[in-house]
Each structure stands twice: as structure tokens, then as C-alpha cells.
Coordinates of C-alpha atoms and ligand atoms in Angstrom, one line a residue:
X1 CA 52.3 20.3 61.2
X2 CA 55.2 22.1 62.1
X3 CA 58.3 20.8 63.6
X4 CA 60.9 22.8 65.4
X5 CA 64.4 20.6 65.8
X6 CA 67.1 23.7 66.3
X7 CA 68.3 26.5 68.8
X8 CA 69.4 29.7 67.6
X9 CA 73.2 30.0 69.1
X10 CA 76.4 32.1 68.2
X11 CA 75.0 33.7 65.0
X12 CA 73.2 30.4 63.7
X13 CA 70.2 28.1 63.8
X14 CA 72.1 24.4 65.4
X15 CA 70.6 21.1 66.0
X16 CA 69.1 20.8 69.7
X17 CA 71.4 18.7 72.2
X18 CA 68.3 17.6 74.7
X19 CA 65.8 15.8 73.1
X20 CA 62.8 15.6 74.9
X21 CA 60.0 17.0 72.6
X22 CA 56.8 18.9 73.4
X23 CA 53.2 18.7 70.9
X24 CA 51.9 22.0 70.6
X25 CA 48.0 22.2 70.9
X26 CA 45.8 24.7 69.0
X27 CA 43.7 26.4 71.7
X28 CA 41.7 26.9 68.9
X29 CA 40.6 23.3 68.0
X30 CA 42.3 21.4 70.4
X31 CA 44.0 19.4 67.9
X32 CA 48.1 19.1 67.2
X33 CA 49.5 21.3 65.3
X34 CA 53.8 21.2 65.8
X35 CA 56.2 19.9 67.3
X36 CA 59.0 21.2 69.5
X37 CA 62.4 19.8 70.4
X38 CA 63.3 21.1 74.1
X39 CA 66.5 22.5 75.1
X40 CA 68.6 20.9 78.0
X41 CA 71.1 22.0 80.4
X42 CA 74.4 21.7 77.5
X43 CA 71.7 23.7 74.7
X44 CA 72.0 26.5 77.3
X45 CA 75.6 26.6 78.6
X46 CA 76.7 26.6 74.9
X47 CA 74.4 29.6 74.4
X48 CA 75.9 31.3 77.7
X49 CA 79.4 30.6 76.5
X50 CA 78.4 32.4 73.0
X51 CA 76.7 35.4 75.2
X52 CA 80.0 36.0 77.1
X53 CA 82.3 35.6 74.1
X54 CA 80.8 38.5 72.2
X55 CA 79.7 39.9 75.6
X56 CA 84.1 41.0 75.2
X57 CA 83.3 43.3 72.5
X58 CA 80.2 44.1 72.7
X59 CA 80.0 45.6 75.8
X60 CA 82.8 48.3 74.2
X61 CA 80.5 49.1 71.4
X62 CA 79.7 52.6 71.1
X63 CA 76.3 53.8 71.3
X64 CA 76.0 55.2 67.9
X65 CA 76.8 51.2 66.8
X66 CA 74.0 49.7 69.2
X67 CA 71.6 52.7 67.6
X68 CA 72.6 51.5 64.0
X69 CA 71.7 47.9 65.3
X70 CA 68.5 48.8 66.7
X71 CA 68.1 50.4 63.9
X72 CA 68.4 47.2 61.9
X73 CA 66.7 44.7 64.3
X74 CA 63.3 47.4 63.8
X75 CA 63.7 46.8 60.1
X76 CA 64.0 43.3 59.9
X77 CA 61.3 42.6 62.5
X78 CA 58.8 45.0 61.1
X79 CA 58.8 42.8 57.8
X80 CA 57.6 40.4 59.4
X81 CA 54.6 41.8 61.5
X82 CA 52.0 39.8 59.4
X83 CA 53.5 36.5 60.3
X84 CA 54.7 37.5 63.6
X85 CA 50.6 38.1 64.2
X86 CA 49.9 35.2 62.6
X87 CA 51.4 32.6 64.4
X88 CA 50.1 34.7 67.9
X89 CA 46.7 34.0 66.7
X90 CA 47.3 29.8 65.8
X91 CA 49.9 29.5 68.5
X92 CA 47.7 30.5 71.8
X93 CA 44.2 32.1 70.2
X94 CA 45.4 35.9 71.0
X95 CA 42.6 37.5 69.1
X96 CA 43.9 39.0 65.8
X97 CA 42.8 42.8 67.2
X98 CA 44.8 42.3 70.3
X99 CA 47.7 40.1 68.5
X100 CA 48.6 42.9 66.1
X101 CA 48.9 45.9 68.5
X102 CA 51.1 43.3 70.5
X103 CA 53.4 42.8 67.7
X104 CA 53.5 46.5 66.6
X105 CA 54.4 47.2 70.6
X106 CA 57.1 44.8 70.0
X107 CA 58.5 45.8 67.0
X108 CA 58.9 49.9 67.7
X109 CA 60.5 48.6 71.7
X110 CA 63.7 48.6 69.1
X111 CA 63.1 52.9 68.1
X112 CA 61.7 53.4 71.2
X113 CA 65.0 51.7 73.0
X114 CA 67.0 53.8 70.1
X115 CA 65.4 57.2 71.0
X116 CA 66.3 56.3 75.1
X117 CA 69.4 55.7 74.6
X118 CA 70.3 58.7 72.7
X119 CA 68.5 60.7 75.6
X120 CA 70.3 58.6 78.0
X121 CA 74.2 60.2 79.2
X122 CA 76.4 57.0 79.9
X123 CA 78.8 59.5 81.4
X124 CA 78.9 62.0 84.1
X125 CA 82.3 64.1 85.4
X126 CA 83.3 66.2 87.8
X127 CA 86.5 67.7 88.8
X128 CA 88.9 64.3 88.9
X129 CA 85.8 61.9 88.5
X130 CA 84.0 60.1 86.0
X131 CA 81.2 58.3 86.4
X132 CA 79.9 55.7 83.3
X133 CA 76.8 53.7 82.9
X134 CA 78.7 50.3 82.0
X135 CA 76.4 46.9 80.9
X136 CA 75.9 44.7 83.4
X137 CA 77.0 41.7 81.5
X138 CA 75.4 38.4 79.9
X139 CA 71.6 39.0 80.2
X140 CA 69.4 35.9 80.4
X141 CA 65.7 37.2 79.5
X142 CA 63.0 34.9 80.0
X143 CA 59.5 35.3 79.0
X144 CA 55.9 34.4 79.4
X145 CA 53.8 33.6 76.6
X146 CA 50.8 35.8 76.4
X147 CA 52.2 38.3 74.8
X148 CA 55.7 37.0 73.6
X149 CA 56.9 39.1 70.9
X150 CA 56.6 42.3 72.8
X151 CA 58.7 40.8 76.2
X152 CA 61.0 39.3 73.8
X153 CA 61.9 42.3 72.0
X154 CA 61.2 44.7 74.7
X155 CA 64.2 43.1 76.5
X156 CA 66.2 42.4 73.7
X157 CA 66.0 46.5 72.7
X158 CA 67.1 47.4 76.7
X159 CA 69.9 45.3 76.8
X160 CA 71.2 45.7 73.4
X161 CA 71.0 48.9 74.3
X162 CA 73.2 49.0 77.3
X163 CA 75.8 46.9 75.8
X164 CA 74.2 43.6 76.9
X165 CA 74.6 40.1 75.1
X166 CA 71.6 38.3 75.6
X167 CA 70.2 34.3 76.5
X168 CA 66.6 34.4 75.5
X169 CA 64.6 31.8 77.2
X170 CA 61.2 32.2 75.5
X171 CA 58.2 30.5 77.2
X172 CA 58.2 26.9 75.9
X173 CA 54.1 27.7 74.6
X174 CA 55.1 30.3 72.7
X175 CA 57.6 27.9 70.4
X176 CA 56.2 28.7 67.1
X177 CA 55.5 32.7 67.9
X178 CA 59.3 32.6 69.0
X179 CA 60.6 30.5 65.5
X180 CA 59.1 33.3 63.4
X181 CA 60.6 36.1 65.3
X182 CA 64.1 34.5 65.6
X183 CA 64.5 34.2 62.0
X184 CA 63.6 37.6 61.2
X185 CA 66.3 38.5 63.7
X186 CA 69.1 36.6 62.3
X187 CA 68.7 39.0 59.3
X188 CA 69.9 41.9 61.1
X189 CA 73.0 40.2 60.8
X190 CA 74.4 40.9 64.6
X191 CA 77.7 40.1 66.3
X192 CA 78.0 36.5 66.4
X193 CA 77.1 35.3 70.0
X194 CA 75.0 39.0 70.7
X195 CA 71.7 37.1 70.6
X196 CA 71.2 33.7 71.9
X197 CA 67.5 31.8 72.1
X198 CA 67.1 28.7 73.2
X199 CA 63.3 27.2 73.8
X200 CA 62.8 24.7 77.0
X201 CA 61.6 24.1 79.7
X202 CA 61.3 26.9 82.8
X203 CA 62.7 24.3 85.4
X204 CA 65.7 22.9 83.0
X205 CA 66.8 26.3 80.6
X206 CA 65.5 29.0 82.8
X207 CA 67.0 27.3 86.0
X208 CA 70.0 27.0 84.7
X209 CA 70.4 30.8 83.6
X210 CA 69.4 31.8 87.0
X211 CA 71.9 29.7 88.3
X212 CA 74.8 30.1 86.0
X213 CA 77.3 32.2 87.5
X214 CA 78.7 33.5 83.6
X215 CA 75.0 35.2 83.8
X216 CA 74.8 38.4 85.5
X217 CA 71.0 39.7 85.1
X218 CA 68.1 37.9 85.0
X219 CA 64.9 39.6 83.3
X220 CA 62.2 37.6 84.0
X221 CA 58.4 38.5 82.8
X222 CA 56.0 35.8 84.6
X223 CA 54.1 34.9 87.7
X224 CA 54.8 35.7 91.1
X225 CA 56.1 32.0 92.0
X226 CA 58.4 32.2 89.8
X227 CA 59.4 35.1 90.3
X228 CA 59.9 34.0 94.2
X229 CA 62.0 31.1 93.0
X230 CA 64.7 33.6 90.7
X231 CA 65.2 35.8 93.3
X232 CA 66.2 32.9 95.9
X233 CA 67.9 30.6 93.6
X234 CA 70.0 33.9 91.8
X235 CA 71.2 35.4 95.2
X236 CA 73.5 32.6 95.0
X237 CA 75.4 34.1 92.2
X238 CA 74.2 37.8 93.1
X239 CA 71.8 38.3 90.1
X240 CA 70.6 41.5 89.4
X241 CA 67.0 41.0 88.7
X242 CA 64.4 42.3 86.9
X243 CA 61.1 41.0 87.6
X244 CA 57.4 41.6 85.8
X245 CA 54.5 39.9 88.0
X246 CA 51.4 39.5 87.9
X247 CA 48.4 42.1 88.7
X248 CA 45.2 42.2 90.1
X249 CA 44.3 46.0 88.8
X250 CA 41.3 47.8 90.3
X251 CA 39.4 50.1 87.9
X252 CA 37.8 52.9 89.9
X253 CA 34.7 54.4 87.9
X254 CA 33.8 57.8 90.1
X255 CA 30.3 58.7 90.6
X256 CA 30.7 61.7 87.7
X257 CA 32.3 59.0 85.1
X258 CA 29.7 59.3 81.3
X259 CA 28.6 55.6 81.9
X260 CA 28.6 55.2 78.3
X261 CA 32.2 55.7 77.5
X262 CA 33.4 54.6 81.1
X263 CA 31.6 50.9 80.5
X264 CA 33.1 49.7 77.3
X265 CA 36.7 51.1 78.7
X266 CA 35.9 49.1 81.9
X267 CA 35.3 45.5 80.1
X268 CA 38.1 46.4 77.5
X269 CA 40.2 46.5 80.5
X270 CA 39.4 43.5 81.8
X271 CA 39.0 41.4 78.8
X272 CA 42.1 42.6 77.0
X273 CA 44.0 39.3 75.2
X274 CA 40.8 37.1 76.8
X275 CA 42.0 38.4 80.0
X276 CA 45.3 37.2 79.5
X277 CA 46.9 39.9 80.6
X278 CA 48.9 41.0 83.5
X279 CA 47.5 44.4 83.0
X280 CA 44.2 43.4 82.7
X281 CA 41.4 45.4 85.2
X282 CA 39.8 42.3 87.0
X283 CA 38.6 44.4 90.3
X284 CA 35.6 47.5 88.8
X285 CA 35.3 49.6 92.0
X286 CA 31.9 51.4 91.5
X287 CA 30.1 54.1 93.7
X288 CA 26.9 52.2 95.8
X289 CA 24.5 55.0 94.2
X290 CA 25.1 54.0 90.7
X291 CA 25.7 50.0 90.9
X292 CA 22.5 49.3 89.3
X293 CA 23.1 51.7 86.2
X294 CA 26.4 50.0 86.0
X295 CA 25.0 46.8 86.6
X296 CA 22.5 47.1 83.4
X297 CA 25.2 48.8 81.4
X298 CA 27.7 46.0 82.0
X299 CA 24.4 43.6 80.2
X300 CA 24.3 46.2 77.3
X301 CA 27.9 46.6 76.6
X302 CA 28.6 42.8 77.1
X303 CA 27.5 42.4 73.5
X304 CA 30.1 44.3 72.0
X305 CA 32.7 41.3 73.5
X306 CA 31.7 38.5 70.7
X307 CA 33.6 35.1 71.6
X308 CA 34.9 33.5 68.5
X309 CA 37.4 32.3 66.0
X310 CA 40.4 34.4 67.5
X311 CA 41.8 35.1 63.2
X312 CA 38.2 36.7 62.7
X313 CA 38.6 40.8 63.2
X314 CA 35.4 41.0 64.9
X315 CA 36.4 38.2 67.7
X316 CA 37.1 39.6 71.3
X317 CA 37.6 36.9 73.5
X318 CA 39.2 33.8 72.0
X319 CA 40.0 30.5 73.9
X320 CA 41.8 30.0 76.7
X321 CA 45.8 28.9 76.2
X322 CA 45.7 25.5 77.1
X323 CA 43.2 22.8 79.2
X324 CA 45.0 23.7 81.9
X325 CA 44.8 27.1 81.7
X326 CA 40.8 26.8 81.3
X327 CA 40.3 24.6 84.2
X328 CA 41.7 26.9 85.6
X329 CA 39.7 29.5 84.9
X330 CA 36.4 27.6 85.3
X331 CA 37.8 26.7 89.2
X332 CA 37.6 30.0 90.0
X333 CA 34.4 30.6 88.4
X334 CA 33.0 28.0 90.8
X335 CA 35.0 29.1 93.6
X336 CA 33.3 32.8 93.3
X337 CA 29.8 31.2 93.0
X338 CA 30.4 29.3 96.4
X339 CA 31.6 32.3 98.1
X340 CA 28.5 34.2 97.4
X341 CA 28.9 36.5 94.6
X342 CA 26.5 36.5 91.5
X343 CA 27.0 36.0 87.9
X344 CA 25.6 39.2 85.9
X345 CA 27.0 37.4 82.7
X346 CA 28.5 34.5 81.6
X347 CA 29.2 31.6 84.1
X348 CA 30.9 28.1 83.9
X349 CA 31.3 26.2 80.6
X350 CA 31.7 26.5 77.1
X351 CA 29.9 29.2 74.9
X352 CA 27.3 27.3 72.8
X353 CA 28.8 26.3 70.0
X354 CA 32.2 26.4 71.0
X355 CA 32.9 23.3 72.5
X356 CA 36.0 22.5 70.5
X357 CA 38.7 24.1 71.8
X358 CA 39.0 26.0 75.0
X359 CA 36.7 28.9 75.1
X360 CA 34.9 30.2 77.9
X361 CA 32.2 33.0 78.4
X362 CA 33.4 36.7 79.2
X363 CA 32.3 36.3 83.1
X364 CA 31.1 39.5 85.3
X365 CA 30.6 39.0 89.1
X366 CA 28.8 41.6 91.1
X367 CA 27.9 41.4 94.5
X368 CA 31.7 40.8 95.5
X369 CA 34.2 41.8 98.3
X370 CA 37.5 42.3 98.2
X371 CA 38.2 39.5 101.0
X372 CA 36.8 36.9 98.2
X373 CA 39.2 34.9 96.5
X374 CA 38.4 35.6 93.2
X375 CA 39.1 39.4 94.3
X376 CA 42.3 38.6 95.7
X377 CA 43.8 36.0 93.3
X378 CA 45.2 36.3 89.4
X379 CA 42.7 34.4 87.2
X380 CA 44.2 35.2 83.9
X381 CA 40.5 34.7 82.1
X382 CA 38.0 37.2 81.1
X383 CA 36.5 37.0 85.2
X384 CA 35.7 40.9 86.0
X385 CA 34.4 41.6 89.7
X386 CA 32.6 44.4 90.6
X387 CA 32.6 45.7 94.1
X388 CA 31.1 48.7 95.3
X389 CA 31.8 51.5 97.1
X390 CA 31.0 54.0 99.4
X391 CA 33.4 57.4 99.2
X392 CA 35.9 58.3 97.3
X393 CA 38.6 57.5 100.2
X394 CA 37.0 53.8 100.6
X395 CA 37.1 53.4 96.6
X396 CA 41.5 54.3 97.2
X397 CA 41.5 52.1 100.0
X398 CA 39.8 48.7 98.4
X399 CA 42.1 49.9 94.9
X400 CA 45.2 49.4 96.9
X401 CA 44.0 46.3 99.5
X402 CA 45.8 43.9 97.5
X403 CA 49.0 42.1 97.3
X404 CA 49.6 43.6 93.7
X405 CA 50.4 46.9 92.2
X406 CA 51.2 46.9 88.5
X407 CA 48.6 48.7 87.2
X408 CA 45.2 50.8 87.5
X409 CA 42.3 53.2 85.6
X410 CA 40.6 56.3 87.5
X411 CA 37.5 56.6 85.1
X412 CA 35.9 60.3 85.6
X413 CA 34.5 63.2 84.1
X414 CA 36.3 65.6 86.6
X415 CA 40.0 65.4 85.5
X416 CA 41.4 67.2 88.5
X417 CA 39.6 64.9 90.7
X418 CA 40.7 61.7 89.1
X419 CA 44.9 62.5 88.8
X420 CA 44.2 63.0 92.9
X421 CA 43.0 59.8 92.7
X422 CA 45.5 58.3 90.5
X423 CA 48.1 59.5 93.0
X424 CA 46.8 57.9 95.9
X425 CA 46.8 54.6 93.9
X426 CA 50.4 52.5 95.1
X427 CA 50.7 50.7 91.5
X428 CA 53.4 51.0 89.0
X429 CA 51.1 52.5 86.1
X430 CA 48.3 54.2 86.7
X431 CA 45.7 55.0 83.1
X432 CA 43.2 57.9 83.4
X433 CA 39.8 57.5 81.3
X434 CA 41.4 55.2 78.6
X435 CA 43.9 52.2 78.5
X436 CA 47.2 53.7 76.8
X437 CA 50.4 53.1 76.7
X438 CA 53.5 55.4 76.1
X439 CA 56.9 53.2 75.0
X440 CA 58.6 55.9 77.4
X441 CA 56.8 55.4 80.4
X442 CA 58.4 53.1 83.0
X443 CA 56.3 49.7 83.1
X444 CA 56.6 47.5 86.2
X445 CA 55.2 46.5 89.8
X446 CA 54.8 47.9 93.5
X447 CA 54.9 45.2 96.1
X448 CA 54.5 41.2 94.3
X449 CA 53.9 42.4 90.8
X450 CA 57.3 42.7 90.6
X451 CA 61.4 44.7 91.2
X452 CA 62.1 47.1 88.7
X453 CA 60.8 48.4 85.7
X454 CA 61.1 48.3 81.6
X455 CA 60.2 50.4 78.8
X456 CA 62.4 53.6 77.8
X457 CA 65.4 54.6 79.8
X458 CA 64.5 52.8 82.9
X459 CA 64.3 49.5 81.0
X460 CA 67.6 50.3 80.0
X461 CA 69.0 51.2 82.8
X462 CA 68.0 48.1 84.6
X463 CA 70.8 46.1 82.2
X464 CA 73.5 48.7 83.1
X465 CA 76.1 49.5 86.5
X466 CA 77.4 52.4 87.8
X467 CA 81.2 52.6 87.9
X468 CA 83.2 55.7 89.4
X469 CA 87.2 56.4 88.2
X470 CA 88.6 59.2 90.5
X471 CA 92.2 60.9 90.1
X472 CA 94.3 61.8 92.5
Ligands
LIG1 P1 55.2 31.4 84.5 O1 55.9 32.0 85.6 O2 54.6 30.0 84.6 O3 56.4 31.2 83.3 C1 57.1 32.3 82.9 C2 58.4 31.9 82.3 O4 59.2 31.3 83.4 C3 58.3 30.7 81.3 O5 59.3 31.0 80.3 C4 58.7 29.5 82.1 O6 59.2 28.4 81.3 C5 59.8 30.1 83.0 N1 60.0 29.3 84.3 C6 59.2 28.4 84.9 N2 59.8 27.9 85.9 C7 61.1 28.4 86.0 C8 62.2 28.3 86.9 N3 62.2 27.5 87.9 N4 63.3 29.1 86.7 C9 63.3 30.0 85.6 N5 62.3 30.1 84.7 C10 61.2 29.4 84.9 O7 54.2 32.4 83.9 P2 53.3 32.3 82.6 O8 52.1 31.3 82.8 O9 54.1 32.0 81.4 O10 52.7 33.8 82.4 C11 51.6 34.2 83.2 C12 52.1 35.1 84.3 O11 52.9 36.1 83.8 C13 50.9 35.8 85.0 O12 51.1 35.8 86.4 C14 51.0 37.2 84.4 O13 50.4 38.2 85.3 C15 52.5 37.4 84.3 N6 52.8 38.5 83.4 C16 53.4 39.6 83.9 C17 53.6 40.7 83.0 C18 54.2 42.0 83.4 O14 54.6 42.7 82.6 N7 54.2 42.3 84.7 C19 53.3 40.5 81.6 C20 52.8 39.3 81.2 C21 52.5 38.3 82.1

């Protein structure tokens, strides 16, 4: 069993002040496997106090310095990738395939942050004025825990590059993930009090960043209630914030899309990290004349999703994160089959054979409308709805008919035809034919998934302000 007593503060690994502890639960088995010592309100003003120490010299470090750093902070954490995916896989069942493109995500956010900055100009002048992209100040980053070492480091990489010292609040089930990645950090060897992480409680650490007035930026990666919640309780001290929602991302499959490719992409989509995943397409919009060729598809390609031990390559869908999280999931499940839709695949329950810890079968509702609940709401479990369609313009409308907009795939054979679709779509990403991802590409939400975006040089310029110096 592992046991996790200490903070990382001011350059060093120190004893935790609070004491309250928290078991940690393989999703796995369901049995214990660590033990975590929370942080309290003191852990985190000590690590704030740190963060706006260095935050003095930091923030006048030059940006060939905060290159060489990111430099470093690649090095140390790519050493580390094995464990890193390791303890994704024990700590909440990511599935080992999913896990380790995570981690690599994570670990190149620090090049990728390097390569923006040097594209970035932090000053602009014209006749007697100069303008220069300044950090914004102490940065307190909290994170969700499906896919912690990529928020962790993605933020860390923006705000070190901007000049930023940083409170990192990671999401107290992602203890033992966070543990690993921390001390592969501290070999980097930073300024003293440039990186702070202290593991608690959302309502305890992360309310205190938001409410600390020594913090001035919140980034915040999470669901919309929360996000709610930052944004009221931080106007207080005038936070800027950065905030990452949740989704509820439509898939549009046009009637030319090559139902063999455009299938498997669709239930990749949606059952990316067990459908854990912000991103993940829960809403496949299909045309009315080809619903039963998708329908008998979806049965054939369904095989290729195995549910299983989430270490074993082969695995797609591995448990849930926690009891909670699939009751949860099994309450929607219900809550579709009441409203009228009907299971293709899947349904309540355990797979056979995995009653241990908390699996649940990839899920695939057809028959559905958008007005349903299960069409409107973030599951966060491999639940995929299909509703059809009539045109092209009704396809749009349904795609954007929700209170989310973070992300979105046009599947079609006509490439013209689906970037005119992509454009109509009001999300923050839009995929065409294939999910991809570009470390330069802005990442973030219209309307509640979320304010603001990462990734690149908008990621970095979220942890940056504008100031003007004008001569007479
Ligand atoms: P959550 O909102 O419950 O928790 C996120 C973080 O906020 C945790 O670290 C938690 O401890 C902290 N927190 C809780 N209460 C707080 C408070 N009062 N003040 C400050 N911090 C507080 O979300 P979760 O269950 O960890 O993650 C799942 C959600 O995250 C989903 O909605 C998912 O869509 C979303 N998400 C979004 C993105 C994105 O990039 N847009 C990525 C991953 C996950």
C-alpha cells in the first residue's frame, strides 16, 4: 500500500499541516490500495506565500531562461513516462492505450509551450510606446483527474512560460498519478517557490486559491459547477480565470461518410478513456436514410471495444473511477431507458465476469432525441446516443442545440462539404474524419464548456497582461 504524508512546497517535499487522510480505491478491484494525507487551509497559504516570493524574480526572467527550463522540466518528465502511465492505469483504470498517449500529450505541452513562446513577441513599439506581455502573477491551476498529467503539465508549461509561479491543486483522486509526476519535477531543479503542489480537497485547497487575494489567476479544468462556483467566489478578488468544462460533443456522420471507417472513428470518439473524457462524442447525428446501416455497423464494430483489465494493451474500456462515478453512470442508463430510447448494445450492470471493480458495458442508444436527458446531460461513461437526422441544416442545428460547445467531428467523404459543416458548428474544436489533436491548436469551450482557451500561444497568453509605457 502506498502512503503519501507530504506537500511539495518552496523547492521541497514537507510534512502536511492538515491531517485528515483519504483511502484510495483501485477502480480496478475495488480494494485499498494508498493512502493520502489532505492538505488544509495553512498547507496552501504556505504554498501561496512560496508562489509570490519567487513570483519577485521570476516574473523578470527572460524568455531564453523559461525556454532552458522548459527545456529541463521535458527532460526530467519524459524519464519518467513508464511510471507516469503506470500509476494512470492503478490509480483510476485509464486503459493503458489511452494512458500512454495522455502522458506523452503531457510531457511534449513543455516543447510545445517552448516552441510558443519563442513564436510569441512579449513586446510591441511604436513611436513613444511600448507595449509588453507581462505574467499575470501567482497562478493557482487546479485539475480534474481523468487525465491529470496532461492538465497538470499543460498549465504548468503556459505559465512557466509567461513568467508565472504556480499553486497546483491536483484533483485529490489523482493523488498517486500526481506523487510520481511531482518528483520527476523536483529534478529539473527550479527556482525555489516556482512550483508549488499541494493535494486536498476542492472545497478546502482549491477554495482557498480562488479566494486568496496573493492569487491572481485561477486555471481551473473540471465540471461546469465548479466552474460556476470560481467564477463567483474569484470576482471577489478579481481573478482572471481560465476555465475547461465539460462537453456534450455531437459527431455528425453525412450521408456520403465510408461506413467502415466512419463507425470505428465514431465509437472511438465516444469511448475514448471509458468515456471519461470531456472531449468525448456522446451525441452520433446520423442521416434517417442510413440509420439502419449504422445501426448494424455500430453491432459489428462494438467488438473491437473489449472491456477489461485496463494494464492489458488490448483493453478499451476499463472501470469506471469510483462507485460513485458508476452509479452514476448506471442512473443515466436507467433514466434513458424510461424516456424511451433503446439499447442497441450494452445496458445496466456489470460485464459478466467483471463484477469486481467498477466496470460497466460500452452502452449505445438509438432511437433518441435531443430533448432527452441523456442527450442533454454529461455522463462521463461510455453512453453514445444516436439521433437521426433529416438534412444537412437539421444535422447543424441538433450539433449545436446544447448548452456545450467544446468540441465536435464532421465524418464525410466530400471534404469541401464537411469544413462547411465544421464552420457552422459553435464549439471550440472542431475534428474532420479523425480525432486529432495539434499541441498548437487553441483547446477550450463556447458557451458552459468553459472562458478561454489552452494549448500553444493562447494557453500562454491566458497567464499574461497587457501593459502600455508611453513618453511624452
Ligand atoms: P470537478 O469539478 O468535480 O473537480 C475538478 C477539480 O476542482 C478537482 O481538483 C476538485 O477538487 C476541485 N474543486 C471541487 N470543488 C472546488 C471548489 N469549491 N473550489 C475550487 N476547486 C474545487 O470535476 P471532476 O469530476 O474532477 O472532472 C470531471 C469534469 O471535468 C467533467 O465535467 C469533464 O467534462 C471536465 N473536464 C473538462 C476538460 C476540458 O478540457 N474542458 C478536461 C477534462 C475534464
Amino acid at each position: 500500500m502506498k502512503t503519501i504524508t507530504k506537500h511539495y512546497i518552496d523547492g521541497a517535499f514537507v510534512e502536511s499541516h492538515g491531517r485528515e487522510t483519504m483511502d484510495v480505491i483501485s477502480p480496478t478491484t475495488g480494494k485499498l490500495i494508498g493512502r493520502v494525507t489532505l492538505a488544509d487551509v495553512e498547507d496552501t497559504r504556505r504554498a501561496v506565500a512560496a508562489a509570490k516570493g519567487a513570483f519577485v524574480d521570476f516574473s523578470r526572467s527572460t524568455k531564453e531562461e523559461r525556454a532552458k527550463i522548459l527545456r529541463r522540466l521535458h527532460e526530467v518528465s519524459s524519464a519518467r513516462i513508464d511510471d507516469l502511465t503506470a500509476a494512470m492505469v492503478e490509480e483510476y483504470g485509464g486503459v493503458v492505450q489511452f494512458a500512454g498517449l495522455i502522458v506523452q500529450t503531457g510531457v511534449n505541452a513543455f516543447v510545445a509551450a517552448e516552441q510558443a513562446l519563442h513564436e510569441l513577441p512579449l513586446t510591441r513599439s511604436w513611436g513613444k510606446t511600448t507595449v509588453t506581455l507581462e505574467p499575470v502573477g501567482v497562478a493557482g491551476l487546479i485539475t480534474a483527474w481523468n487525465a491529470n498529467t496532461l492538465f497538470i503539465c499543460l498549465k504548468l508549461a503556459s505559465a512557466i512560460a509567461a513568467g508565472c509561479t504556480v499553486v497546483i491543486k491536483p484533483s485529490e483522486l489523482s493523488s498517486l498519478q500526481t506523487q510520481v509526476l511531482v518528483e520527476a519535477l523536483h529534478e529539473a531543479n527550479l527556482p525555489k517557490g516556482v512550483l508549488n503542489v499541494v493535494t486536498g480537497l476542492g472545497n478546502v485547497v482549491g477554495a482557498e486559491l480562488v479566494g486568496n487575494p496573493d492569487v491572481a489567476k485561477i486555471s481551473f479544468t473540471g465540471s461546469v459547477a465548479v466552474g460556476e462556483t470560481i467564477m463567483r467566489d474569484g470576482a471577489k478578488t478579481m481573478k482572471r480565470v481560465t476555465l475547461e468544462l465539460g462537453g456534450k460533443s455531437p459527431t455528425i456522420l453525412l450521408d456520403d461518410a465510408a461506413l467502415d471507417q466512419a463507425i470505428p472513428s465514431a465509437l472511438v470518439m465516444a469511448f475514448m478513456n471509458s468515456g471519461q473524457a470531456c472531449a468525448a462524442g456522446t451525441r452520433l447525428l446520423v442521416p434517417k436514410n442510413r440509420l439502419d446501416a449504422v445501426k448494424q455497423g455500430i453491432r459489428d464494430a462494438i467488438h473491437a471495444f473489449p472491456v477489461g483489465d485496463p494494464a492489458d494493451p488490448k483493453t478499451a474500456i476499463g472501470p469506471m473511477v469510483s462507485q460513485k462515478q458508476y452509479d452514476h453512470v448506471q442512473s443515466y442508463i436507467r433514466k434513458g431507458i424510461e424516456e424511451g430510447a433503446e439499447v442497441l448494445v450494452g445496458g445496466e450492470g456489470h460485464p459478466t465476469g467483471f463484477e469486481a471493480g467498477y466496470f460497466m458495458k460500452p452502452t449505445v442508444f438509438v432511437n433518441v432525441k435531443n430533448n432527452m436527458t441523456i442527450a442533454r446531460e454529461e455522463i462521463f461513461g461510455p453512453v453514445l446516443c444516436v439521433i437521426p437526422y433529416d438534412s444537412e441544416d437539421e444535422a447543424i442545428r441538433i450539433a449545436n442545440d446544447s448548452q456545450y460547445g467544446l468540441h465536435a467531428a464532421v465524418l464525410g467523404t466530400d471534404l469541401q462539404r464537411a469544413r462547411r459543416v465544421a464552420s457552422q458548428i459553435r464549439a471550440g474544436r472542431v475534428v474532420i474524419n479523425t480525432m486529432t489533436d495539434d499541441p498548437q491548436g487553441p483547446w477550450g469551450g463556447f458557451k458552459y464548456s468553459g472562458i478561454g482557451r489552452e494549448y500553444g500561444r493562447y494557453g500562454i497568453e491566458a497567464f499574461l497582461e497587457t501593459r502600455a509605457i508611453l513618453e511624452s
